[in-house]
Amino acid sequence: MRTHVKLVSRAELQGRGRSRSHGRHEAIVPVEVQILNAFTGESSFSITAQSSWSISNLRSEIARLRQVVLSSGSELRLLMDTKILKDNELLKNLCATGELELRMLEVPEDFYVRYFAKMVVGGGRDQEFQEFEFCSNGRFRFARNFLQGGFFEGKQLRKECFLSQASLRVLKGLVLKSGILQMDDSQWPAPTRESRQEIEIKCQGIHVVFATKLHWSLPHIDAGRKCAHVREMSEFDELAEEIKGFGKSILNFFGIPRSS
């Protein structure tokens, strides 16, 4: 969710109030803070701030608004254009200008997804691996070494970029739909030195790490072998493919080959 915070001075409408503090005249300029919907531009909420406010006053009021504007567990970031404002910069801009537009960005609760797979090739002399990592701040990282095939043979690739919160919400939906947070891997095939894949997830206050060997065939598709742990293996493999497919769709922008 993205909203705008627009600060509009009301000094011209109400005049400048004056207060005497330690023998000095200090101007108190009321500032109306309007919370605007980023998509419709309509005003949703408003508060009245004072130019004499400290940053703690402003932060406490914003924290109160956060309970209304943002979902539970989210953090708040204030930006002007594309720059995150520090406390002193925010206060300086609040006091120095009569019209200031900020954005309130919703940062999801701690969310993390990592998929890792490796296999030993060449009679145990070399190993090939690939890793996809997604962090709650939007950072996406990919790493892979190619031991066979095409232009990238013998090379290691590392790519990194930042994703929007909308993209992370799509990935979070895939994770929750899979049911992996409730899985039990006690009967899954253990990873070996030659074959290993892992899925690590932090979501909704739960941190899980699953490790098993790579599956070159899916016997659990056979309707006659649908044991509980085999069904979960099928769901694990499905989520692994979803994560890899999601990551590879991003890598298309870099021209990385789509080999598995």
PDB file of C-alpha atoms in Angstrom:
ATOM      1  CA  MET A   1       0.000   0.000   0.000  1.00  0.00           C
ATOM      2  CA  ARG A   2       1.349   3.429  -0.863  1.00  0.00           C
ATOM      3  CA  THR A   3      -0.040   6.723   0.401  1.00  0.00           C
ATOM      4  CA  HIS A   4       0.980  10.344   0.100  1.00  0.00           C
ATOM      5  CA  VAL A   5       1.452  12.745   2.995  1.00  0.00           C
ATOM      6  CA  LYS A   6       0.942  16.346   1.934  1.00  0.00           C
ATOM      7  CA  LEU A   7       1.887  19.161   4.321  1.00  0.00           C
ATOM      8  CA  VAL A   8       0.075  22.409   3.545  1.00  0.00           C
ATOM      9  CA  SER A   9       0.692  25.580   5.575  1.00  0.00           C
ATOM     10  CA  ARG A  10      -2.333  27.308   7.056  1.00  0.00           C
ATOM     11  CA  ALA A  11      -0.356  30.409   8.091  1.00  0.00           C
ATOM     12  CA  GLU A  12      -1.993  32.560   5.421  1.00  0.00           C
ATOM     13  CA  LEU A  13      -5.445  31.414   6.495  1.00  0.00           C
ATOM     14  CA  GLN A  14      -5.054  31.751  10.240  1.00  0.00           C
ATOM     15  CA  GLY A  15      -2.166  34.218  10.533  1.00  0.00           C
ATOM     16  CA  ARG A  16       0.899  33.617  12.556  1.00  0.00           C
ATOM     17  CA  GLY A  17       0.321  33.067  16.222  1.00  0.00           C
ATOM     18  CA  ARG A  18       2.941  34.364  18.572  1.00  0.00           C
ATOM     19  CA  SER A  19       4.106  33.120  21.924  1.00  0.00           C
ATOM     20  CA  ARG A  20       6.662  34.629  24.289  1.00  0.00           C
ATOM     21  CA  SER A  21       9.380  32.249  25.445  1.00  0.00           C
ATOM     22  CA  HIS A  22      12.322  33.493  27.531  1.00  0.00           C
ATOM     23  CA  GLY A  23      11.841  37.052  26.277  1.00  0.00           C
ATOM     24  CA  ARG A  24      11.785  36.026  22.595  1.00  0.00           C
ATOM     25  CA  HIS A  25       8.931  35.980  20.111  1.00  0.00           C
ATOM     26  CA  GLU A  26       8.543  32.600  18.441  1.00  0.00           C
ATOM     27  CA  ALA A  27       6.278  32.053  15.462  1.00  0.00           C
ATOM     28  CA  ILE A  28       3.967  29.050  15.698  1.00  0.00           C
ATOM     29  CA  VAL A  29       2.784  28.032  12.250  1.00  0.00           C
ATOM     30  CA  PRO A  30      -0.016  25.449  12.117  1.00  0.00           C
ATOM     31  CA  VAL A  31       0.620  22.883   9.402  1.00  0.00           C
ATOM     32  CA  GLU A  32      -2.149  20.685   8.107  1.00  0.00           C
ATOM     33  CA  VAL A  33      -1.027  17.152   7.311  1.00  0.00           C
ATOM     34  CA  GLN A  34      -3.299  15.434   4.834  1.00  0.00           C
ATOM     35  CA  ILE A  35      -3.112  11.703   4.164  1.00  0.00           C
ATOM     36  CA  LEU A  36      -3.925  11.131   0.511  1.00  0.00           C
ATOM     37  CA  ASN A  37      -4.685   7.916  -1.312  1.00  0.00           C
ATOM     38  CA  ALA A  38      -1.820   7.377  -3.757  1.00  0.00           C
ATOM     39  CA  PHE A  39      -4.084   6.083  -6.495  1.00  0.00           C
ATOM     40  CA  THR A  40      -7.206   8.247  -6.261  1.00  0.00           C
ATOM     41  CA  GLY A  41      -5.606  11.368  -4.772  1.00  0.00           C
ATOM     42  CA  GLU A  42      -8.514  11.719  -2.350  1.00  0.00           C
ATOM     43  CA  SER A  43      -7.921  12.856   1.222  1.00  0.00           C
ATOM     44  CA  SER A  44      -8.361  10.090   3.780  1.00  0.00           C
ATOM     45  CA  PHE A  45      -7.126  11.520   7.083  1.00  0.00           C
ATOM     46  CA  SER A  46      -5.604  14.735   8.413  1.00  0.00           C
ATOM     47  CA  ILE A  47      -3.834  16.073  11.495  1.00  0.00           C
ATOM     48  CA  THR A  48      -2.643  19.534  12.521  1.00  0.00           C
ATOM     49  CA  ALA A  49       1.049  19.917  13.311  1.00  0.00           C
ATOM     50  CA  GLN A  50       3.002  22.911  14.631  1.00  0.00           C
ATOM     51  CA  SER A  51       6.310  24.205  13.320  1.00  0.00           C
ATOM     52  CA  SER A  52       7.526  24.122  16.921  1.00  0.00           C
ATOM     53  CA  TRP A  53       7.009  20.356  17.125  1.00  0.00           C
ATOM     54  CA  SER A  54       9.983  18.181  17.929  1.00  0.00           C
ATOM     55  CA  ILE A  55      10.638  15.113  15.830  1.00  0.00           C
ATOM     56  CA  SER A  56       9.284  12.947  18.656  1.00  0.00           C
ATOM     57  CA  ASN A  57       5.972  14.825  18.447  1.00  0.00           C
ATOM     58  CA  LEU A  58       5.806  14.254  14.717  1.00  0.00           C
ATOM     59  CA  ARG A  59       6.826  10.611  14.939  1.00  0.00           C
ATOM     60  CA  SER A  60       4.290   9.831  17.651  1.00  0.00           C
ATOM     61  CA  GLU A  61       1.502  11.342  15.573  1.00  0.00           C
ATOM     62  CA  ILE A  62       2.636   9.448  12.491  1.00  0.00           C
ATOM     63  CA  ALA A  63       2.764   6.250  14.556  1.00  0.00           C
ATOM     64  CA  ARG A  64      -0.844   6.839  15.552  1.00  0.00           C
ATOM     65  CA  LEU A  65      -1.804   7.301  11.923  1.00  0.00           C
ATOM     66  CA  ARG A  66       0.056   4.164  10.986  1.00  0.00           C
ATOM     67  CA  GLN A  67      -2.395   2.130  13.046  1.00  0.00           C
ATOM     68  CA  VAL A  68      -5.146   3.389  10.749  1.00  0.00           C
ATOM     69  CA  VAL A  69      -3.381   3.639   7.396  1.00  0.00           C
ATOM     70  CA  LEU A  70      -1.082   0.622   7.389  1.00  0.00           C
ATOM     71  CA  SER A  71      -1.680  -3.038   8.136  1.00  0.00           C
ATOM     72  CA  SER A  72      -0.572  -4.634  11.370  1.00  0.00           C
ATOM     73  CA  GLY A  73       3.124  -5.480  11.631  1.00  0.00           C
ATOM     74  CA  SER A  74       4.206  -3.072   8.902  1.00  0.00           C
ATOM     75  CA  GLU A  75       6.953  -0.526   9.225  1.00  0.00           C
ATOM     76  CA  LEU A  76       6.823   3.061   8.003  1.00  0.00           C
ATOM     77  CA  ARG A  77       9.225   4.875   5.714  1.00  0.00           C
ATOM     78  CA  LEU A  78       8.900   8.558   4.786  1.00  0.00           C
ATOM     79  CA  LEU A  79      10.374   9.650   1.476  1.00  0.00           C
ATOM     80  CA  MET A  80      10.596  12.849  -0.536  1.00  0.00           C
ATOM     81  CA  ASP A  81      10.911  11.951  -4.202  1.00  0.00           C
ATOM     82  CA  THR A  82      12.976   8.743  -3.930  1.00  0.00           C
ATOM     83  CA  LYS A  83      15.098   9.643  -0.906  1.00  0.00           C
ATOM     84  CA  ILE A  84      14.403   8.255   2.549  1.00  0.00           C
ATOM     85  CA  LEU A  85      14.330  11.182   4.971  1.00  0.00           C
ATOM     86  CA  LYS A  86      16.233  11.071   8.237  1.00  0.00           C
ATOM     87  CA  ASP A  87      14.603  12.559  11.325  1.00  0.00           C
ATOM     88  CA  ASN A  88      16.497  15.848  11.170  1.00  0.00           C
ATOM     89  CA  GLU A  89      15.795  16.227   7.439  1.00  0.00           C
ATOM     90  CA  LEU A  90      12.109  15.556   7.961  1.00  0.00           C
ATOM     91  CA  LEU A  91      11.850  18.164  10.715  1.00  0.00           C
ATOM     92  CA  LYS A  92      13.830  20.692   8.668  1.00  0.00           C
ATOM     93  CA  ASN A  93      11.512  20.324   5.686  1.00  0.00           C
ATOM     94  CA  LEU A  94       8.445  20.463   7.896  1.00  0.00           C
ATOM     95  CA  CYS A  95       9.487  23.813   9.381  1.00  0.00           C
ATOM     96  CA  ALA A  96      11.025  25.426   6.303  1.00  0.00           C
ATOM     97  CA  THR A  97       8.309  24.997   3.713  1.00  0.00           C
ATOM     98  CA  GLY A  98       4.611  25.658   3.585  1.00  0.00           C
ATOM     99  CA  GLU A  99       3.940  22.877   1.105  1.00  0.00           C
ATOM    100  CA  LEU A 100       5.731  19.559   1.220  1.00  0.00           C
ATOM    101  CA  GLU A 101       4.735  16.236  -0.277  1.00  0.00           C
ATOM    102  CA  LEU A 102       5.975  13.002   1.218  1.00  0.00           C
ATOM    103  CA  ARG A 103       5.181   9.362   0.637  1.00  0.00           C
ATOM    104  CA  MET A 104       4.425   6.834   3.310  1.00  0.00           C
ATOM    105  CA  LEU A 105       5.653   3.407   2.213  1.00  0.00           C
ATOM    106  CA  GLU A 106       4.428   0.182   3.755  1.00  0.00           C
ATOM    107  CA  VAL A 107       7.278  -2.250   4.408  1.00  0.00           C
ATOM    108  CA  PRO A 108       6.023  -5.771   5.090  1.00  0.00           C
ATOM    109  CA  GLU A 109       6.842  -7.616   8.268  1.00  0.00           C
ATOM    110  CA  ASP A 110      10.013  -9.677   8.213  1.00  0.00           C
ATOM    111  CA  PHE A 111       9.696 -11.827   5.082  1.00  0.00           C
ATOM    112  CA  TYR A 112      12.449 -13.944   3.594  1.00  0.00           C
ATOM    113  CA  VAL A 113      12.597 -16.725   1.009  1.00  0.00           C
ATOM    114  CA  ARG A 114      15.656 -18.650  -0.128  1.00  0.00           C
ATOM    115  CA  TYR A 115      15.924 -21.629  -2.458  1.00  0.00           C
ATOM    116  CA  PHE A 116      19.241 -23.452  -2.847  1.00  0.00           C
ATOM    117  CA  ALA A 117      20.109 -26.551  -4.871  1.00  0.00           C
ATOM    118  CA  LYS A 118      23.355 -28.318  -5.668  1.00  0.00           C
ATOM    119  CA  MET A 119      24.474 -31.513  -7.356  1.00  0.00           C
ATOM    120  CA  VAL A 120      27.852 -33.147  -7.741  1.00  0.00           C
ATOM    121  CA  VAL A 121      28.953 -33.806 -11.326  1.00  0.00           C
ATOM    122  CA  GLY A 122      32.001 -35.214 -13.040  1.00  0.00           C
ATOM    123  CA  GLY A 123      32.462 -38.179 -10.751  1.00  0.00           C
ATOM    124  CA  GLY A 124      32.468 -36.070  -7.610  1.00  0.00           C
ATOM    125  CA  ARG A 125      35.136 -33.601  -8.700  1.00  0.00           C
ATOM    126  CA  ASP A 126      32.841 -30.595  -9.194  1.00  0.00           C
ATOM    127  CA  GLN A 127      29.494 -29.371  -7.968  1.00  0.00           C
ATOM    128  CA  GLU A 128      26.922 -27.198  -9.682  1.00  0.00           C
ATOM    129  CA  PHE A 129      24.605 -24.989  -7.640  1.00  0.00           C
ATOM    130  CA  GLN A 130      21.999 -22.271  -7.940  1.00  0.00           C
ATOM    131  CA  GLU A 131      20.433 -20.004  -5.320  1.00  0.00           C
ATOM    132  CA  PHE A 132      17.498 -17.575  -5.284  1.00  0.00           C
ATOM    133  CA  GLU A 133      17.094 -15.196  -2.339  1.00  0.00           C
ATOM    134  CA  PHE A 134      14.283 -12.697  -1.647  1.00  0.00           C
ATOM    135  CA  CYS A 135      14.438 -10.253   1.306  1.00  0.00           C
ATOM    136  CA  SER A 136      11.738  -8.091   2.894  1.00  0.00           C
ATOM    137  CA  ASN A 137      13.439  -4.864   1.768  1.00  0.00           C
ATOM    138  CA  GLY A 138      12.913  -5.960  -1.847  1.00  0.00           C
ATOM    139  CA  ARG A 139      16.429  -7.208  -2.511  1.00  0.00           C
ATOM    140  CA  PHE A 140      16.590 -10.166  -4.900  1.00  0.00           C
ATOM    141  CA  ARG A 141      19.845 -12.073  -5.308  1.00  0.00           C
ATOM    142  CA  PHE A 142      20.708 -14.884  -7.690  1.00  0.00           C
ATOM    143  CA  ALA A 143      23.863 -16.982  -7.824  1.00  0.00           C
ATOM    144  CA  ARG A 144      24.787 -19.913 -10.037  1.00  0.00           C
ATOM    145  CA  ASN A 145      27.822 -21.683 -11.392  1.00  0.00           C
ATOM    146  CA  PHE A 146      27.610 -23.344 -14.796  1.00  0.00           C
ATOM    147  CA  LEU A 147      29.778 -26.437 -15.195  1.00  0.00           C
ATOM    148  CA  GLN A 148      28.280 -27.493 -18.487  1.00  0.00           C
ATOM    149  CA  GLY A 149      26.376 -26.070 -21.395  1.00  0.00           C
ATOM    150  CA  GLY A 150      26.663 -23.098 -23.693  1.00  0.00           C
ATOM    151  CA  PHE A 151      28.299 -19.711 -23.373  1.00  0.00           C
ATOM    152  CA  PHE A 152      28.225 -19.668 -19.553  1.00  0.00           C
ATOM    153  CA  GLU A 153      30.035 -22.985 -19.122  1.00  0.00           C
ATOM    154  CA  GLY A 154      32.685 -22.761 -16.415  1.00  0.00           C
ATOM    155  CA  LYS A 155      31.456 -19.385 -15.177  1.00  0.00           C
ATOM    156  CA  GLN A 156      29.801 -18.153 -12.000  1.00  0.00           C
ATOM    157  CA  LEU A 157      26.959 -15.666 -12.290  1.00  0.00           C
ATOM    158  CA  ARG A 158      25.709 -13.315  -9.590  1.00  0.00           C
ATOM    159  CA  LYS A 159      22.868 -10.873 -10.124  1.00  0.00           C
ATOM    160  CA  GLU A 160      21.131  -8.522  -7.706  1.00  0.00           C
ATOM    161  CA  CYS A 161      18.237  -6.088  -8.001  1.00  0.00           C
ATOM    162  CA  PHE A 162      15.388  -4.634  -5.947  1.00  0.00           C
ATOM    163  CA  LEU A 163      11.746  -5.636  -6.339  1.00  0.00           C
ATOM    164  CA  SER A 164       8.600  -3.708  -5.525  1.00  0.00           C
ATOM    165  CA  GLN A 165       6.467  -4.599  -2.517  1.00  0.00           C
ATOM    166  CA  ALA A 166       3.750  -5.687  -4.958  1.00  0.00           C
ATOM    167  CA  SER A 167       6.128  -8.330  -6.338  1.00  0.00           C
ATOM    168  CA  LEU A 168       6.926  -9.558  -2.833  1.00  0.00           C
ATOM    169  CA  ARG A 169       3.216  -9.852  -2.076  1.00  0.00           C
ATOM    170  CA  VAL A 170       2.866 -12.181  -5.067  1.00  0.00           C
ATOM    171  CA  LEU A 171       5.688 -14.356  -3.740  1.00  0.00           C
ATOM    172  CA  LYS A 172       4.199 -14.320  -0.241  1.00  0.00           C
ATOM    173  CA  GLY A 173       0.906 -15.501  -1.715  1.00  0.00           C
ATOM    174  CA  LEU A 174       2.671 -18.468  -3.323  1.00  0.00           C
ATOM    175  CA  VAL A 175       4.289 -19.369  -0.001  1.00  0.00           C
ATOM    176  CA  LEU A 176       1.054 -19.220   1.988  1.00  0.00           C
ATOM    177  CA  LYS A 177      -0.873 -21.126  -0.674  1.00  0.00           C
ATOM    178  CA  SER A 178       1.661 -23.972  -0.609  1.00  0.00           C
ATOM    179  CA  GLY A 179       1.085 -24.721   3.076  1.00  0.00           C
ATOM    180  CA  ILE A 180       4.805 -25.252   3.585  1.00  0.00           C
ATOM    181  CA  LEU A 181       4.812 -23.476   6.959  1.00  0.00           C
ATOM    182  CA  GLN A 182       2.843 -26.404   8.414  1.00  0.00           C
ATOM    183  CA  MET A 183       4.781 -29.254   6.747  1.00  0.00           C
ATOM    184  CA  ASP A 184       6.644 -32.029   8.570  1.00  0.00           C
ATOM    185  CA  ASP A 185       9.846 -33.187   6.859  1.00  0.00           C
ATOM    186  CA  SER A 186      10.714 -35.969   9.306  1.00  0.00           C
ATOM    187  CA  GLN A 187      10.073 -38.687   6.687  1.00  0.00           C
ATOM    188  CA  TRP A 188      11.514 -36.898   3.692  1.00  0.00           C
ATOM    189  CA  PRO A 189      14.612 -38.293   1.936  1.00  0.00           C
ATOM    190  CA  ALA A 190      17.679 -36.803   3.619  1.00  0.00           C
ATOM    191  CA  PRO A 191      20.043 -34.675   1.518  1.00  0.00           C
ATOM    192  CA  THR A 192      23.280 -36.300   0.418  1.00  0.00           C
ATOM    193  CA  ARG A 193      26.717 -35.073  -0.526  1.00  0.00           C
ATOM    194  CA  GLU A 194      25.817 -35.451  -4.202  1.00  0.00           C
ATOM    195  CA  SER A 195      22.306 -34.019  -4.107  1.00  0.00           C
ATOM    196  CA  ARG A 196      20.755 -31.324  -1.922  1.00  0.00           C
ATOM    197  CA  GLN A 197      18.028 -28.691  -2.107  1.00  0.00           C
ATOM    198  CA  GLU A 198      16.813 -26.297   0.580  1.00  0.00           C
ATOM    199  CA  ILE A 199      13.927 -23.909   1.103  1.00  0.00           C
ATOM    200  CA  GLU A 200      14.218 -21.352   3.911  1.00  0.00           C
ATOM    201  CA  ILE A 201      11.263 -19.121   4.756  1.00  0.00           C
ATOM    202  CA  LYS A 202      10.481 -16.406   7.297  1.00  0.00           C
ATOM    203  CA  CYS A 203       6.828 -15.440   7.200  1.00  0.00           C
ATOM    204  CA  GLN A 204       4.176 -14.399   9.734  1.00  0.00           C
ATOM    205  CA  GLY A 205       6.551 -14.883  12.646  1.00  0.00           C
ATOM    206  CA  ILE A 206       7.494 -18.429  11.558  1.00  0.00           C
ATOM    207  CA  HIS A 207      11.000 -19.450  10.488  1.00  0.00           C
ATOM    208  CA  VAL A 208      11.389 -22.827   8.764  1.00  0.00           C
ATOM    209  CA  VAL A 209      14.207 -24.516   6.854  1.00  0.00           C
ATOM    210  CA  PHE A 210      13.571 -27.677   4.823  1.00  0.00           C
ATOM    211  CA  ALA A 211      16.365 -29.739   3.267  1.00  0.00           C
ATOM    212  CA  THR A 212      16.060 -32.837   1.104  1.00  0.00           C
ATOM    213  CA  LYS A 213      17.718 -34.372  -1.924  1.00  0.00           C
ATOM    214  CA  LEU A 214      16.949 -33.363  -5.481  1.00  0.00           C
ATOM    215  CA  HIS A 215      14.145 -35.346  -7.120  1.00  0.00           C
ATOM    216  CA  TRP A 216      14.697 -36.390 -10.708  1.00  0.00           C
ATOM    217  CA  SER A 217      11.299 -38.111 -10.853  1.00  0.00           C
ATOM    218  CA  LEU A 218       8.061 -37.638  -8.949  1.00  0.00           C
ATOM    219  CA  PRO A 219       6.727 -41.049  -7.869  1.00  0.00           C
ATOM    220  CA  HIS A 220       4.211 -39.314  -5.609  1.00  0.00           C
ATOM    221  CA  ILE A 221       2.179 -38.489  -8.713  1.00  0.00           C
ATOM    222  CA  ASP A 222       1.119 -42.148  -8.698  1.00  0.00           C
ATOM    223  CA  ALA A 223      -2.338 -42.190  -7.119  1.00  0.00           C
ATOM    224  CA  GLY A 224      -1.569 -45.499  -5.430  1.00  0.00           C
ATOM    225  CA  ARG A 225       1.306 -44.026  -3.380  1.00  0.00           C
ATOM    226  CA  LYS A 226      -0.281 -40.944  -1.868  1.00  0.00           C
ATOM    227  CA  CYS A 227       1.034 -41.246   1.672  1.00  0.00           C
ATOM    228  CA  ALA A 228       0.950 -38.125   3.825  1.00  0.00           C
ATOM    229  CA  HIS A 229       4.692 -37.427   3.586  1.00  0.00           C
ATOM    230  CA  VAL A 230       4.643 -38.108  -0.168  1.00  0.00           C
ATOM    231  CA  ARG A 231       1.890 -35.532  -0.663  1.00  0.00           C
ATOM    232  CA  GLU A 232       3.979 -33.010   1.244  1.00  0.00           C
ATOM    233  CA  MET A 233       6.982 -33.800  -0.954  1.00  0.00           C
ATOM    234  CA  SER A 234       4.834 -33.014  -3.977  1.00  0.00           C
ATOM    235  CA  GLU A 235       3.862 -29.669  -2.426  1.00  0.00           C
ATOM    236  CA  PHE A 236       7.508 -28.947  -1.581  1.00  0.00           C
ATOM    237  CA  ASP A 237       8.569 -29.631  -5.171  1.00  0.00           C
ATOM    238  CA  GLU A 238       5.726 -27.499  -6.488  1.00  0.00           C
ATOM    239  CA  LEU A 239       6.766 -24.551  -4.320  1.00  0.00           C
ATOM    240  CA  ALA A 240      10.407 -25.033  -5.358  1.00  0.00           C
ATOM    241  CA  GLU A 241       9.345 -24.763  -9.001  1.00  0.00           C
ATOM    242  CA  GLU A 242       7.228 -21.699  -8.205  1.00  0.00           C
ATOM    243  CA  ILE A 243      10.175 -19.952  -6.524  1.00  0.00           C
ATOM    244  CA  LYS A 244      12.539 -20.803  -9.374  1.00  0.00           C
ATOM    245  CA  GLY A 245       9.991 -19.739 -11.975  1.00  0.00           C
ATOM    246  CA  PHE A 246       9.395 -16.452 -10.152  1.00  0.00           C
ATOM    247  CA  GLY A 247      13.134 -15.785  -9.983  1.00  0.00           C
ATOM    248  CA  LYS A 248      13.745 -16.760 -13.606  1.00  0.00           C
ATOM    249  CA  SER A 249      11.058 -14.374 -14.809  1.00  0.00           C
ATOM    250  CA  ILE A 250      13.112 -11.594 -13.183  1.00  0.00           C
ATOM    251  CA  LEU A 251      16.352 -12.928 -14.643  1.00  0.00           C
ATOM    252  CA  ASN A 252      14.903 -12.667 -18.141  1.00  0.00           C
ATOM    253  CA  PHE A 253      15.663  -8.951 -17.935  1.00  0.00           C
ATOM    254  CA  PHE A 254      19.344  -9.858 -17.572  1.00  0.00           C
ATOM    255  CA  GLY A 255      19.323 -12.386 -20.421  1.00  0.00           C
ATOM    256  CA  ILE A 256      20.223 -15.299 -18.146  1.00  0.00           C
ATOM    257  CA  PRO A 257      19.503 -18.742 -19.676  1.00  0.00           C
ATOM    258  CA  ARG A 258      16.411 -20.480 -18.343  1.00  0.00           C
ATOM    259  CA  SER A 259      17.984 -23.906 -17.823  1.00  0.00           C
ATOM    260  CA  SER A 260      16.877 -25.673 -14.642  1.00  0.00           C
TER     261      SER A 260
END
